[in-house]
Coordinates of C-alpha atoms in Angstrom, one line a residue:
M1 CA 18.6 -22.5 54.4
A2 CA 18.8 -26.6 53.7
S3 CA 16.0 -29.3 54.7
R4 CA 18.7 -32.2 56.0
I5 CA 17.4 -35.5 56.0
D6 CA 21.1 -37.3 56.9
G7 CA 24.7 -35.6 57.9
R8 CA 25.8 -32.8 59.5
L9 CA 26.5 -29.0 57.9
G10 CA 30.3 -28.8 58.9
L11 CA 32.0 -26.8 56.7
T12 CA 35.6 -27.8 56.1
T13 CA 37.8 -26.2 53.7
N14 CA 40.7 -28.7 54.5
G15 CA 39.1 -32.2 53.6
P16 CA 41.1 -34.6 50.8
M17 CA 41.0 -33.2 47.3
S18 CA 38.4 -35.2 45.1
S19 CA 37.9 -35.9 41.7
I20 CA 34.6 -34.6 40.3
I21 CA 32.6 -34.7 37.0
I22 CA 30.2 -32.3 35.6
P23 CA 28.5 -33.5 32.6
L24 CA 27.3 -30.7 30.1
P25 CA 25.0 -30.8 27.0
A26 CA 26.8 -29.4 23.7
R27 CA 24.8 -25.8 24.4
D28 CA 22.1 -24.1 26.5
F29 CA 23.4 -25.1 30.2
D30 CA 22.8 -22.6 32.4
P31 CA 25.6 -21.0 33.6
T32 CA 24.9 -19.8 37.4
E33 CA 24.4 -23.6 38.2
V34 CA 27.7 -25.1 36.5
A35 CA 30.0 -22.1 37.3
I36 CA 29.4 -21.1 41.2
P37 CA 29.5 -24.9 42.3
W38 CA 32.7 -25.0 39.7
R39 CA 34.4 -22.2 41.8
V40 CA 33.2 -23.4 45.0
L41 CA 35.0 -26.6 44.7
T42 CA 37.8 -26.1 43.4
R43 CA 38.6 -23.5 45.9
R44 CA 38.2 -25.8 48.6
G45 CA 41.0 -27.6 47.0
H46 CA 38.6 -30.6 44.6
S47 CA 39.3 -31.4 41.1
V48 CA 36.6 -30.5 38.7
S49 CA 36.4 -32.1 35.0
F50 CA 33.9 -31.6 32.3
A51 CA 32.2 -34.1 29.6
T52 CA 30.2 -33.0 27.0
P53 CA 28.7 -35.3 24.2
D54 CA 31.5 -34.8 21.7
G55 CA 34.4 -33.8 24.2
E56 CA 34.3 -30.2 22.9
P57 CA 34.0 -27.0 25.2
G58 CA 29.8 -27.0 26.2
Q59 CA 27.8 -23.5 25.5
A60 CA 26.3 -21.8 28.1
D61 CA 22.6 -20.6 27.2
A62 CA 23.7 -16.8 25.8
L63 CA 20.9 -15.0 27.1
M64 CA 21.1 -16.4 31.0
L65 CA 24.8 -15.2 30.2
T66 CA 24.3 -11.4 28.4
G67 CA 20.1 -10.8 29.3
E68 CA 19.7 -9.8 25.6
G69 CA 16.6 -11.1 24.4
L70 CA 14.6 -11.2 27.9
D71 CA 12.8 -8.0 27.3
P72 CA 9.8 -7.0 25.0
W73 CA 11.7 -5.2 22.4
G74 CA 14.5 -7.9 22.4
F75 CA 13.7 -9.0 19.3
G76 CA 14.8 -5.9 17.4
P77 CA 18.5 -6.5 16.6
G78 CA 18.9 -2.3 17.3
L79 CA 17.5 -2.5 21.2
R80 CA 19.0 -5.9 22.2
K81 CA 21.6 -4.6 24.5
L82 CA 19.2 -2.2 26.0
K83 CA 18.2 -4.5 29.5
L84 CA 15.7 -4.5 32.4
V85 CA 13.7 -7.4 32.4
G86 CA 17.1 -9.4 31.4
R87 CA 18.9 -7.8 33.6
M88 CA 17.2 -8.9 36.4
L89 CA 16.8 -12.6 35.4
R90 CA 20.4 -12.8 33.6
A91 CA 22.9 -14.5 35.8
N92 CA 23.8 -11.8 38.3
Q93 CA 27.5 -10.6 38.7
A94 CA 29.1 -13.4 40.4
A95 CA 27.8 -16.3 38.5
R96 CA 29.4 -14.3 35.5
A97 CA 32.5 -13.6 37.0
A98 CA 33.0 -17.3 38.0
Y99 CA 31.8 -17.9 34.5
S100 CA 34.7 -16.4 33.0
E101 CA 37.2 -17.8 35.2
M102 CA 35.8 -21.1 34.2
I103 CA 35.9 -21.1 31.2
A104 CA 39.2 -20.0 30.8
A105 CA 40.3 -23.3 32.9
E106 CA 41.9 -26.0 31.1
S107 CA 39.4 -28.5 32.6
F108 CA 36.6 -26.7 30.7
R109 CA 38.8 -26.4 27.2
R110 CA 39.6 -30.1 27.3
P111 CA 36.5 -31.6 28.5
L112 CA 35.9 -35.5 28.2
R113 CA 33.0 -36.9 26.4
W114 CA 30.1 -38.3 27.6
D115 CA 31.2 -41.9 27.2
Q116 CA 34.6 -41.5 28.8
I117 CA 33.3 -40.6 32.5
E118 CA 32.8 -44.0 34.2
E119 CA 36.6 -44.9 32.8
H120 CA 38.1 -42.1 35.0
G121 CA 36.6 -42.9 38.5
F122 CA 35.6 -40.0 39.5
Q123 CA 34.5 -39.4 43.4
A124 CA 31.4 -37.4 42.8
L125 CA 28.6 -36.5 40.1
V126 CA 27.3 -33.0 39.4
L127 CA 24.2 -32.3 37.4
P128 CA 23.6 -29.0 36.7
G129 CA 20.4 -27.6 34.8
G130 CA 19.6 -25.2 31.9
H131 CA 15.7 -25.0 30.5
R132 CA 16.3 -23.6 26.9
A133 CA 15.0 -27.1 25.1
R134 CA 17.1 -26.9 22.2
G135 CA 20.5 -27.5 23.8
M136 CA 19.0 -29.6 27.3
R137 CA 16.8 -31.8 25.7
A138 CA 19.6 -33.9 24.1
Y139 CA 21.2 -34.4 28.1
L140 CA 18.2 -34.5 30.2
E141 CA 17.3 -37.6 27.1
S142 CA 20.8 -39.4 27.0
T143 CA 20.8 -42.9 28.0
L144 CA 24.2 -42.6 28.5
L145 CA 24.1 -40.5 31.0
Q146 CA 21.7 -42.0 32.7
Q147 CA 23.3 -45.1 33.4
V148 CA 26.4 -42.9 34.6
V149 CA 23.7 -41.7 37.2
V150 CA 22.9 -45.0 38.2
A151 CA 26.1 -46.2 38.6
F152 CA 27.0 -43.3 40.7
F153 CA 24.5 -44.0 42.5
R154 CA 24.6 -47.6 43.1
S155 CA 28.4 -47.0 44.7
G156 CA 27.2 -44.8 47.1
R157 CA 29.1 -41.8 45.7
P158 CA 28.3 -38.7 46.1
V159 CA 25.8 -36.9 44.3
G160 CA 24.3 -33.5 43.6
A161 CA 22.0 -32.5 41.3
I162 CA 20.0 -28.4 40.9
C163 CA 17.2 -27.8 38.7
H164 CA 16.6 -29.7 35.3
G165 CA 19.4 -31.6 36.7
V166 CA 17.6 -33.2 39.5
L167 CA 15.5 -34.6 36.2
L168 CA 17.8 -35.9 34.5
A169 CA 18.3 -38.4 37.7
A170 CA 14.7 -38.8 38.3
R171 CA 15.0 -40.3 34.5
S172 CA 17.5 -42.7 35.9
I173 CA 15.9 -46.2 35.9
D174 CA 18.1 -48.8 38.0
P175 CA 17.7 -51.8 36.1
Q176 CA 18.2 -54.1 39.1
T177 CA 15.0 -52.2 40.9
G178 CA 12.9 -51.0 37.4
R179 CA 12.9 -47.8 39.8
S180 CA 14.3 -44.4 39.3
V181 CA 17.7 -43.9 41.5
L182 CA 15.0 -41.2 43.3
F183 CA 12.6 -43.4 44.2
G184 CA 13.0 -43.5 48.1
R185 CA 14.8 -40.5 48.8
K186 CA 14.1 -36.8 49.4
T187 CA 14.3 -34.2 46.9
T188 CA 13.6 -31.1 45.6
A189 CA 14.2 -29.3 42.0
L190 CA 12.7 -26.7 40.3
T191 CA 9.4 -25.9 41.6
W192 CA 6.3 -25.4 39.9
R193 CA 6.0 -22.4 41.3
L194 CA 9.0 -21.0 39.6
E195 CA 8.4 -22.7 36.3
R196 CA 5.4 -21.1 36.0
S197 CA 5.9 -18.1 37.1
A198 CA 9.1 -17.7 34.3
H199 CA 7.0 -19.2 32.1
A200 CA 4.0 -16.3 32.7
L201 CA 6.7 -13.6 32.4
A202 CA 8.3 -14.9 29.2
R203 CA 4.8 -15.3 27.9
F204 CA 4.9 -11.3 27.9
T205 CA 8.6 -10.1 27.7
R206 CA 9.6 -12.6 24.9
F207 CA 6.1 -13.0 23.1
W208 CA 7.8 -14.3 19.8
D209 CA 9.7 -17.4 21.8
P210 CA 6.8 -17.5 24.8
H211 CA 7.9 -21.1 26.0
Y212 CA 11.1 -20.1 26.1
Y213 CA 11.2 -21.0 29.9
R214 CA 9.2 -24.3 29.6
T215 CA 11.4 -27.2 28.3
Y216 CA 9.0 -29.1 27.9
R217 CA 5.0 -28.6 27.8
E218 CA 2.0 -30.7 28.1
L219 CA 0.6 -33.0 24.9
A220 CA -3.0 -32.8 24.2
G221 CA -4.8 -33.9 27.4
Q222 CA -2.5 -33.4 30.2
P223 CA -3.1 -30.7 32.9
I224 CA -1.2 -27.9 33.0
G225 CA 2.0 -28.7 34.8
Y226 CA 1.9 -31.9 34.1
A227 CA 5.0 -31.7 31.6
S228 CA 7.0 -29.4 34.6
V229 CA 10.3 -30.1 35.9
E230 CA 8.5 -30.9 39.7
H231 CA 5.6 -33.1 38.6
E232 CA 7.6 -35.8 36.4
V233 CA 10.4 -36.1 39.1
V234 CA 7.3 -36.7 41.8
R235 CA 6.4 -39.2 39.7
A236 CA 9.5 -41.3 39.6
L237 CA 9.2 -40.5 43.6
H238 CA 8.3 -43.3 45.9
A239 CA 5.3 -40.4 47.5
P240 CA 4.5 -37.4 46.7
S241 CA 6.0 -36.4 50.3
D242 CA 9.2 -37.0 49.3
F243 CA 9.5 -34.0 47.2
L244 CA 10.6 -31.2 49.6
D245 CA 9.9 -27.4 48.8
V246 CA 10.1 -24.7 51.5
A247 CA 7.3 -25.1 53.8
P248 CA 4.8 -21.2 54.5
E249 CA 5.9 -21.5 57.7
A250 CA 9.4 -21.5 57.2
A251 CA 12.0 -18.1 57.7
N252 CA 12.3 -16.0 54.9
F253 CA 9.8 -18.0 53.0
R254 CA 9.3 -15.2 50.9
R255 CA 12.8 -14.4 50.2
K256 CA 13.1 -18.5 49.4
T257 CA 10.1 -18.5 46.8
S258 CA 9.8 -15.2 45.1
G259 CA 12.3 -16.0 42.2
L260 CA 13.9 -12.9 42.9
A261 CA 16.0 -13.1 45.3
R262 CA 19.6 -14.5 45.2
D263 CA 21.9 -16.6 47.5
S264 CA 25.5 -15.2 47.5
E265 CA 28.4 -16.2 49.4
Q266 CA 27.5 -14.2 52.4
D267 CA 23.9 -14.7 52.3
E268 CA 22.4 -18.4 52.2
T269 CA 18.8 -17.1 53.1
P270 CA 16.9 -17.3 49.9
S271 CA 18.5 -20.9 49.2
W272 CA 16.6 -24.0 49.6
V273 CA 18.9 -27.3 49.6
V274 CA 17.9 -31.0 50.4
R275 CA 20.2 -33.3 51.3
D276 CA 19.3 -37.2 51.6
G277 CA 22.5 -39.5 52.2
N278 CA 24.4 -39.0 49.6
Y279 CA 22.5 -37.1 47.6
V280 CA 22.3 -33.3 47.4
S281 CA 19.4 -31.5 45.5
A282 CA 18.7 -27.8 45.0
R283 CA 15.8 -25.7 43.0
W284 CA 17.3 -22.9 40.8
P285 CA 20.3 -21.0 40.2
G286 CA 19.4 -19.2 43.0
D287 CA 20.5 -21.4 45.4
A288 CA 23.6 -22.4 44.0
H289 CA 26.2 -21.2 46.6
A290 CA 24.4 -23.3 49.3
F291 CA 24.1 -26.2 47.1
A292 CA 27.7 -26.3 46.2
R293 CA 29.1 -25.8 49.4
E294 CA 26.4 -28.4 51.0
L295 CA 27.6 -30.7 48.1
A296 CA 31.4 -29.8 48.9
S297 CA 30.8 -30.6 52.5
L298 CA 29.2 -34.1 51.9
I299 CA 32.2 -35.0 49.4
E300 CA 34.9 -34.4 52.2
E301 CA 32.7 -36.1 54.8
A302 CA 33.0 -39.4 52.7

């Protein structure tokens, strides 16, 4: 299920309550990567708050919620609700149920602004992802959020990042060292294997918007994959070997790497989570349950 660099698994349910902040973009965050950690952490007794650029509730990527528009006929208004590929790629039933609970919570409906995060002294930080460029780029490129990430890493407070959330961490440069906060750490993130597979599928199923799954694309002269999440994160690390992916000999390798199997409350075999000290990372929505439980354990140990 996970690669652990430091600390024990030790799942607990009665640790002291911690205050946790989840910054969100104004729109297009992945619903699974936000709602599943929210549900796991709140059910274990932790207080979870949200922050957006303007203090207004964030909007998830609608395609990931409904699946409408992910099939080859999805551009037609009359056929959008007919979902085949969209049913497979959207958030699953557990994630959609968690999302419905979350958006009704007072903390979600009344988020802080990004510039208010540090003044509240939160004890842990969660960085979710999402891939749709129109909403995610402002989040991934925010110097304000990067400063928040640096402050959490400097203080030793727990930090969890999943999918594109790891990219935000990788871009957070500590001015004291001139390096990313991930320099010298082990991490995972959305792998190029998963990103490339989703992009290849969308070029057929969403042909009118073929780059939906690529938040950033290569510039002229750059090799294919250079602008992927994995390759940018690797460039921020001390060594390429610090980026951890599932080894071919690992148990359940195919389930972990197919991009089709997602973990659940009962089954973590499809997941891949990396823990290094006070930092936990994961690859994609299919890791969300294991990611949230590992982060909860880290917070409770801390």
